[in-house]
Amino acid sequence: MATRSACRALERRFASAAAAAAAAAAARPLVAEVRSQRNAVFSREQARQRALYPRIEKIEVSMQGPGLDGTLLVMNRGMSTPLSCARHLTEYHVNNSVLALVDGEPWPLHQPLTDSCSMTLLTFKDSDPTLANQAYWRSCAALLGQVLQTAFKDDYTVELLSTPEVPVTSGAFCCDVALDPQLDSWTPSEESLRSLTKGAQQLIHKDLPWEPLEVAPSVALEVFSHSRCKQEEVEEKAAQHPKGRVTLYRCGDHVLLSAGPLVARTGLCSQYEVTALHSLGQGPWGLHRRAQGLSLPLQLQAHHTVWRKLRQRAEKLVEVSRLEEAAPPSPPDSTPPPTSQ
Amino acid sequence: MRLTLRALISHGRVARKMGLGPESRINMLRNILTGLVRHERIETTTARADEVRFYAEKLVDYAKRGDTDEKAMKMASFWLTEKDLVPKLFNVLAPRFETHSKGYTRMARLPNRENLDRAKMAVLEYKGNPFPPLYPVKKDNELTLINQLLRGYREDRAQQLATKA
């Protein structure tokens, strides 16, 4: 009798616990589901944009650059990318090009060309690699965002906020993130930063390409239908863009939003470390955290002494002024980070 | 004289023989030196350039005495076969090297001559000549990613030192 009532009590307790868990799980869609849904929408939109050119039409691309001036390549409209133009040239161009300048406009290497144009391939060792440097910084921040999204267990939500545009001289790229409220009191130890770095290195090793896709805001809103924060970001970016379109990038499984062109593939980074995770205070989406990292490309590797000094500087918090027009290079905060390492 | 082997073996002999004899050697060096003063950068064989170097520097030392000096004028008129170069020596080269105490010339090796003899060639110049430098200075690009990061690091350190001081 006692056992039966005890059993019933236990059953009721377990049932209520299970019901609560089920309710919670149903309320928060599974991370894998969200990812696969975003991937599906991206692939669908990509296939639709490719199908806009059913017949092969030829365009003429004239290459500019050292040793290439005036080379004329005949490529396909809507199918050939600057990377395929580089493949027609040499292996050096394929491995070392970071970004393309199509008629003076920065163009990601995997985006298909739509018109006859003149193209320059940018590398890190040009006489003016500013655009390449900015694109590289943005891509490293995007990679950090991807690592953070996949690093935590499925019980905890991770909201990627908009990555601020940081100049290269500030010493580190940042990725703003709002973690689950359960993790508010968590401060990352050195081990956790190292495991994040290891995750990033795994992605770099896989050499995944960043596939760009220019879409209408409605499609972007559909992609990020599970995240209110991302939808607001989409609307912001659509308002800033002259044509009102939004560029999405996909790396492996992860679909992300970016302010400007990204680099061709993850394999271009060689030295990559996640240096710090600072708390910035409460925001509209929870506790704002800024993850910072430091990276150098494959062609510009640093000696370990130099790397150590740069890394020490990258641990300090990078202040970002919220001016849209001109982001003045704000000096980083020299106070030690509030979170213990 | 004793017909020893020592006369034939030239171990330790530093004086070079050039041309048909000592007089011929001086005449050759005079011609090369005139060319050097006229053009300020010449290409010859390494041995001749090395020989002329000594005389070129001594000539400038004499020229520094000024053209009113008897000995200096005699030296200049002897060594420069084209007499329109004598004013150039005293009015252009001597003032140029006023601050230098020695080392008015620079010598660099060139690839061997294309002829059958494959002679070792060298270029000899007076410093301060108007031509582009023999050893061009390659400046690092300030705008590469790593240099920009280092620039930020340096500014940061300077700022920290300024706030500490």
PDB file of N, CA and C in Angstrom, chain A residues 122-167:
ATOM      1  N   LEU A 122      42.661  40.723 -55.168  1.00  0.00           N
ATOM      2  CA  LEU A 122      43.417  41.322 -54.074  1.00  0.00           C
ATOM      3  C   LEU A 122      44.066  40.242 -53.229  1.00  0.00           C
ATOM      4  N   THR A 123      45.265  40.534 -52.748  1.00  0.00           N
ATOM      5  CA  THR A 123      45.949  39.610 -51.827  1.00  0.00           C
ATOM      6  C   THR A 123      46.325  40.394 -50.573  1.00  0.00           C
ATOM      7  N   PHE A 124      46.941  39.701 -49.608  1.00  0.00           N
ATOM      8  CA  PHE A 124      47.348  40.370 -48.383  1.00  0.00           C
ATOM      9  C   PHE A 124      48.617  41.171 -48.568  1.00  0.00           C
ATOM     10  N   LYS A 125      49.355  40.897 -49.660  1.00  0.00           N
ATOM     11  CA  LYS A 125      50.663  41.536 -49.812  1.00  0.00           C
ATOM     12  C   LYS A 125      50.665  42.601 -50.885  1.00  0.00           C
ATOM     13  N   ASP A 126      49.498  43.159 -51.223  1.00  0.00           N
ATOM     14  CA  ASP A 126      49.456  44.264 -52.187  1.00  0.00           C
ATOM     15  C   ASP A 126      50.073  45.499 -51.580  1.00  0.00           C
ATOM     16  N   SER A 127      50.180  46.559 -52.412  1.00  0.00           N
ATOM     17  CA  SER A 127      50.684  47.821 -51.866  1.00  0.00           C
ATOM     18  C   SER A 127      49.620  48.487 -50.998  1.00  0.00           C
ATOM     19  N   ASP A 128      48.324  48.181 -51.231  1.00  0.00           N
ATOM     20  CA  ASP A 128      47.278  48.736 -50.375  1.00  0.00           C
ATOM     21  C   ASP A 128      46.288  47.651 -49.996  1.00  0.00           C
ATOM     22  N   PRO A 129      46.607  46.846 -48.964  1.00  0.00           N
ATOM     23  CA  PRO A 129      45.710  45.733 -48.635  1.00  0.00           C
ATOM     24  C   PRO A 129      44.635  46.084 -47.624  1.00  0.00           C
ATOM     25  N   THR A 130      44.217  47.348 -47.546  1.00  0.00           N
ATOM     26  CA  THR A 130      43.249  47.747 -46.512  1.00  0.00           C
ATOM     27  C   THR A 130      41.942  46.979 -46.633  1.00  0.00           C
ATOM     28  N   LEU A 131      41.414  46.854 -47.870  1.00  0.00           N
ATOM     29  CA  LEU A 131      40.138  46.152 -48.048  1.00  0.00           C
ATOM     30  C   LEU A 131      40.267  44.690 -47.648  1.00  0.00           C
ATOM     31  N   ALA A 132      41.396  44.106 -48.060  1.00  0.00           N
ATOM     32  CA  ALA A 132      41.615  42.687 -47.734  1.00  0.00           C
ATOM     33  C   ALA A 132      41.693  42.508 -46.219  1.00  0.00           C
ATOM     34  N   ASN A 133      42.378  43.459 -45.542  1.00  0.00           N
ATOM     35  CA  ASN A 133      42.510  43.353 -44.087  1.00  0.00           C
ATOM     36  C   ASN A 133      41.156  43.442 -43.404  1.00  0.00           C
ATOM     37  N   GLN A 134      40.326  44.395 -43.869  1.00  0.00           N
ATOM     38  CA  GLN A 134      39.006  44.555 -43.246  1.00  0.00           C
ATOM     39  C   GLN A 134      38.158  43.315 -43.463  1.00  0.00           C
ATOM     40  N   ALA A 135      38.213  42.784 -44.705  1.00  0.00           N
ATOM     41  CA  ALA A 135      37.429  41.577 -45.001  1.00  0.00           C
ATOM     42  C   ALA A 135      37.903  40.419 -44.129  1.00  0.00           C
ATOM     43  N   TYR A 136      39.213  40.314 -43.948  1.00  0.00           N
ATOM     44  CA  TYR A 136      39.764  39.239 -43.129  1.00  0.00           C
ATOM     45  C   TYR A 136      39.296  39.368 -41.684  1.00  0.00           C
ATOM     46  N   TRP A 137      39.309  40.596 -41.174  1.00  0.00           N
ATOM     47  CA  TRP A 137      38.875  40.823 -39.782  1.00  0.00           C
ATOM     48  C   TRP A 137      37.423  40.430 -39.610  1.00  0.00           C
ATOM     49  N   ARG A 138      36.593  40.802 -40.602  1.00  0.00           N
ATOM     50  CA  ARG A 138      35.170  40.466 -40.540  1.00  0.00           C
ATOM     51  C   ARG A 138      34.980  38.958 -40.577  1.00  0.00           C
ATOM     52  N   SER A 139      35.763  38.279 -41.428  1.00  0.00           N
ATOM     53  CA  SER A 139      35.609  36.825 -41.551  1.00  0.00           C
ATOM     54  C   SER A 139      36.025  36.121 -40.262  1.00  0.00           C
ATOM     55  N   CYS A 140      37.085  36.640 -39.621  1.00  0.00           N
ATOM     56  CA  CYS A 140      37.510  36.013 -38.368  1.00  0.00           C
ATOM     57  C   CYS A 140      36.442  36.174 -37.312  1.00  0.00           C
ATOM     58  N   ALA A 141      35.798  37.366 -37.290  1.00  0.00           N
ATOM     59  CA  ALA A 141      34.713  37.585 -36.324  1.00  0.00           C
ATOM     60  C   ALA A 141      33.553  36.635 -36.626  1.00  0.00           C
ATOM     61  N   ALA A 142      33.261  36.432 -37.921  1.00  0.00           N
ATOM     62  CA  ALA A 142      32.178  35.521 -38.295  1.00  0.00           C
ATOM     63  C   ALA A 142      32.496  34.093 -37.868  1.00  0.00           C
ATOM     64  N   LEU A 143      33.767  33.726 -38.023  1.00  0.00           N
ATOM     65  CA  LEU A 143      34.193  32.382 -37.602  1.00  0.00           C
ATOM     66  C   LEU A 143      34.031  32.215 -36.104  1.00  0.00           C
ATOM     67  N   LEU A 144      34.388  33.280 -35.367  1.00  0.00           N
ATOM     68  CA  LEU A 144      34.230  33.233 -33.910  1.00  0.00           C
ATOM     69  C   LEU A 144      32.772  33.049 -33.541  1.00  0.00           C
ATOM     70  N   GLY A 145      31.887  33.777 -34.264  1.00  0.00           N
ATOM     71  CA  GLY A 145      30.465  33.629 -34.010  1.00  0.00           C
ATOM     72  C   GLY A 145      29.995  32.207 -34.251  1.00  0.00           C
ATOM     73  N   GLN A 146      30.510  31.607 -35.330  1.00  0.00           N
ATOM     74  CA  GLN A 146      30.109  30.227 -35.643  1.00  0.00           C
ATOM     75  C   GLN A 146      30.576  29.270 -34.558  1.00  0.00           C
ATOM     76  N   VAL A 147      31.796  29.500 -34.069  1.00  0.00           N
ATOM     77  CA  VAL A 147      32.343  28.613 -33.035  1.00  0.00           C
ATOM     78  C   VAL A 147      31.508  28.721 -31.766  1.00  0.00           C
ATOM     79  N   LEU A 148      31.156  29.976 -31.398  1.00  0.00           N
ATOM     80  CA  LEU A 148      30.371  30.170 -30.177  1.00  0.00           C
ATOM     81  C   LEU A 148      29.005  29.519 -30.301  1.00  0.00           C
ATOM     82  N   GLN A 149      28.419  29.598 -31.494  1.00  0.00           N
ATOM     83  CA  GLN A 149      27.074  29.033 -31.687  1.00  0.00           C
ATOM     84  C   GLN A 149      27.087  27.532 -31.471  1.00  0.00           C
ATOM     85  N   THR A 150      28.174  26.885 -31.932  1.00  0.00           N
ATOM     86  CA  THR A 150      28.187  25.421 -31.866  1.00  0.00           C
ATOM     87  C   THR A 150      28.894  24.891 -30.627  1.00  0.00           C
ATOM     88  N   ALA A 151      29.510  25.800 -29.826  1.00  0.00           N
ATOM     89  CA  ALA A 151      30.336  25.291 -28.727  1.00  0.00           C
ATOM     90  C   ALA A 151      29.516  24.816 -27.548  1.00  0.00           C
ATOM     91  N   PHE A 152      28.399  25.524 -27.258  1.00  0.00           N
ATOM     92  CA  PHE A 152      27.677  25.196 -26.026  1.00  0.00           C
ATOM     93  C   PHE A 152      26.736  24.017 -26.230  1.00  0.00           C
ATOM     94  N   LYS A 153      26.354  23.400 -25.104  1.00  0.00           N
ATOM     95  CA  LYS A 153      25.420  22.266 -25.163  1.00  0.00           C
ATOM     96  C   LYS A 153      24.052  22.766 -25.605  1.00  0.00           C
ATOM     97  N   ASP A 154      23.222  21.822 -26.082  1.00  0.00           N
ATOM     98  CA  ASP A 154      21.925  22.190 -26.637  1.00  0.00           C
ATOM     99  C   ASP A 154      20.981  22.791 -25.615  1.00  0.00           C
ATOM    100  N   ASP A 155      21.250  22.604 -24.299  1.00  0.00           N
ATOM    101  CA  ASP A 155      20.324  23.156 -23.300  1.00  0.00           C
ATOM    102  C   ASP A 155      20.427  24.662 -23.217  1.00  0.00           C
ATOM    103  N   TYR A 156      21.559  25.219 -23.677  1.00  0.00           N
ATOM    104  CA  TYR A 156      21.778  26.656 -23.527  1.00  0.00           C
ATOM    105  C   TYR A 156      21.617  27.346 -24.861  1.00  0.00           C
ATOM    106  N   THR A 157      20.875  28.467 -24.865  1.00  0.00           N
ATOM    107  CA  THR A 157      20.716  29.224 -26.123  1.00  0.00           C
ATOM    108  C   THR A 157      21.864  30.208 -26.263  1.00  0.00           C
ATOM    109  N   VAL A 158      22.224  30.417 -27.501  1.00  0.00           N
ATOM    110  CA  VAL A 158      23.263  31.407 -27.800  1.00  0.00           C
ATOM    111  C   VAL A 158      22.697  32.354 -28.829  1.00  0.00           C
ATOM    112  N   GLU A 159      22.669  33.647 -28.514  1.00  0.00           N
ATOM    113  CA  GLU A 159      22.166  34.640 -29.466  1.00  0.00           C
ATOM    114  C   GLU A 159      23.343  35.433 -29.992  1.00  0.00           C
ATOM    115  N   LEU A 160      23.597  35.321 -31.291  1.00  0.00           N
ATOM    116  CA  LEU A 160      24.675  36.116 -31.855  1.00  0.00           C
ATOM    117  C   LEU A 160      24.145  37.510 -32.162  1.00  0.00           C
ATOM    118  N   LEU A 161      24.717  38.515 -31.549  1.00  0.00           N
ATOM    119  CA  LEU A 161      24.314  39.891 -31.854  1.00  0.00           C
ATOM    120  C   LEU A 161      25.173  40.401 -33.003  1.00  0.00           C
ATOM    121  N   SER A 162      24.901  41.617 -33.471  1.00  0.00           N
ATOM    122  CA  SER A 162      25.633  42.097 -34.654  1.00  0.00           C
ATOM    123  C   SER A 162      27.102  42.293 -34.299  1.00  0.00           C
ATOM    124  N   THR A 163      27.999  41.802 -35.172  1.00  0.00           N
ATOM    125  CA  THR A 163      29.430  41.953 -34.928  1.00  0.00           C
ATOM    126  C   THR A 163      29.822  43.399 -35.242  1.00  0.00           C
ATOM    127  N   PRO A 164      30.427  44.094 -34.299  1.00  0.00           N
ATOM    128  CA  PRO A 164      30.797  45.484 -34.587  1.00  0.00           C
ATOM    129  C   PRO A 164      31.981  45.547 -35.548  1.00  0.00           C
ATOM    130  N   GLU A 165      32.015  46.629 -36.367  1.00  0.00           N
ATOM    131  CA  GLU A 165      33.117  46.834 -37.308  1.00  0.00           C
ATOM    132  C   GLU A 165      34.280  47.445 -36.554  1.00  0.00           C
ATOM    133  N   VAL A 166      35.327  46.663 -36.359  1.00  0.00           N
ATOM    134  CA  VAL A 166      36.455  47.149 -35.580  1.00  0.00           C
ATOM    135  C   VAL A 166      37.632  47.381 -36.519  1.00  0.00           C
ATOM    136  N   PRO A 167      38.362  48.497 -36.400  1.00  0.00           N
ATOM    137  CA  PRO A 167      39.551  48.660 -37.245  1.00  0.00           C
ATOM    138  C   PRO A 167      40.648  47.704 -36.796  1.00  0.00           C
TER     139      PRO A 167
END
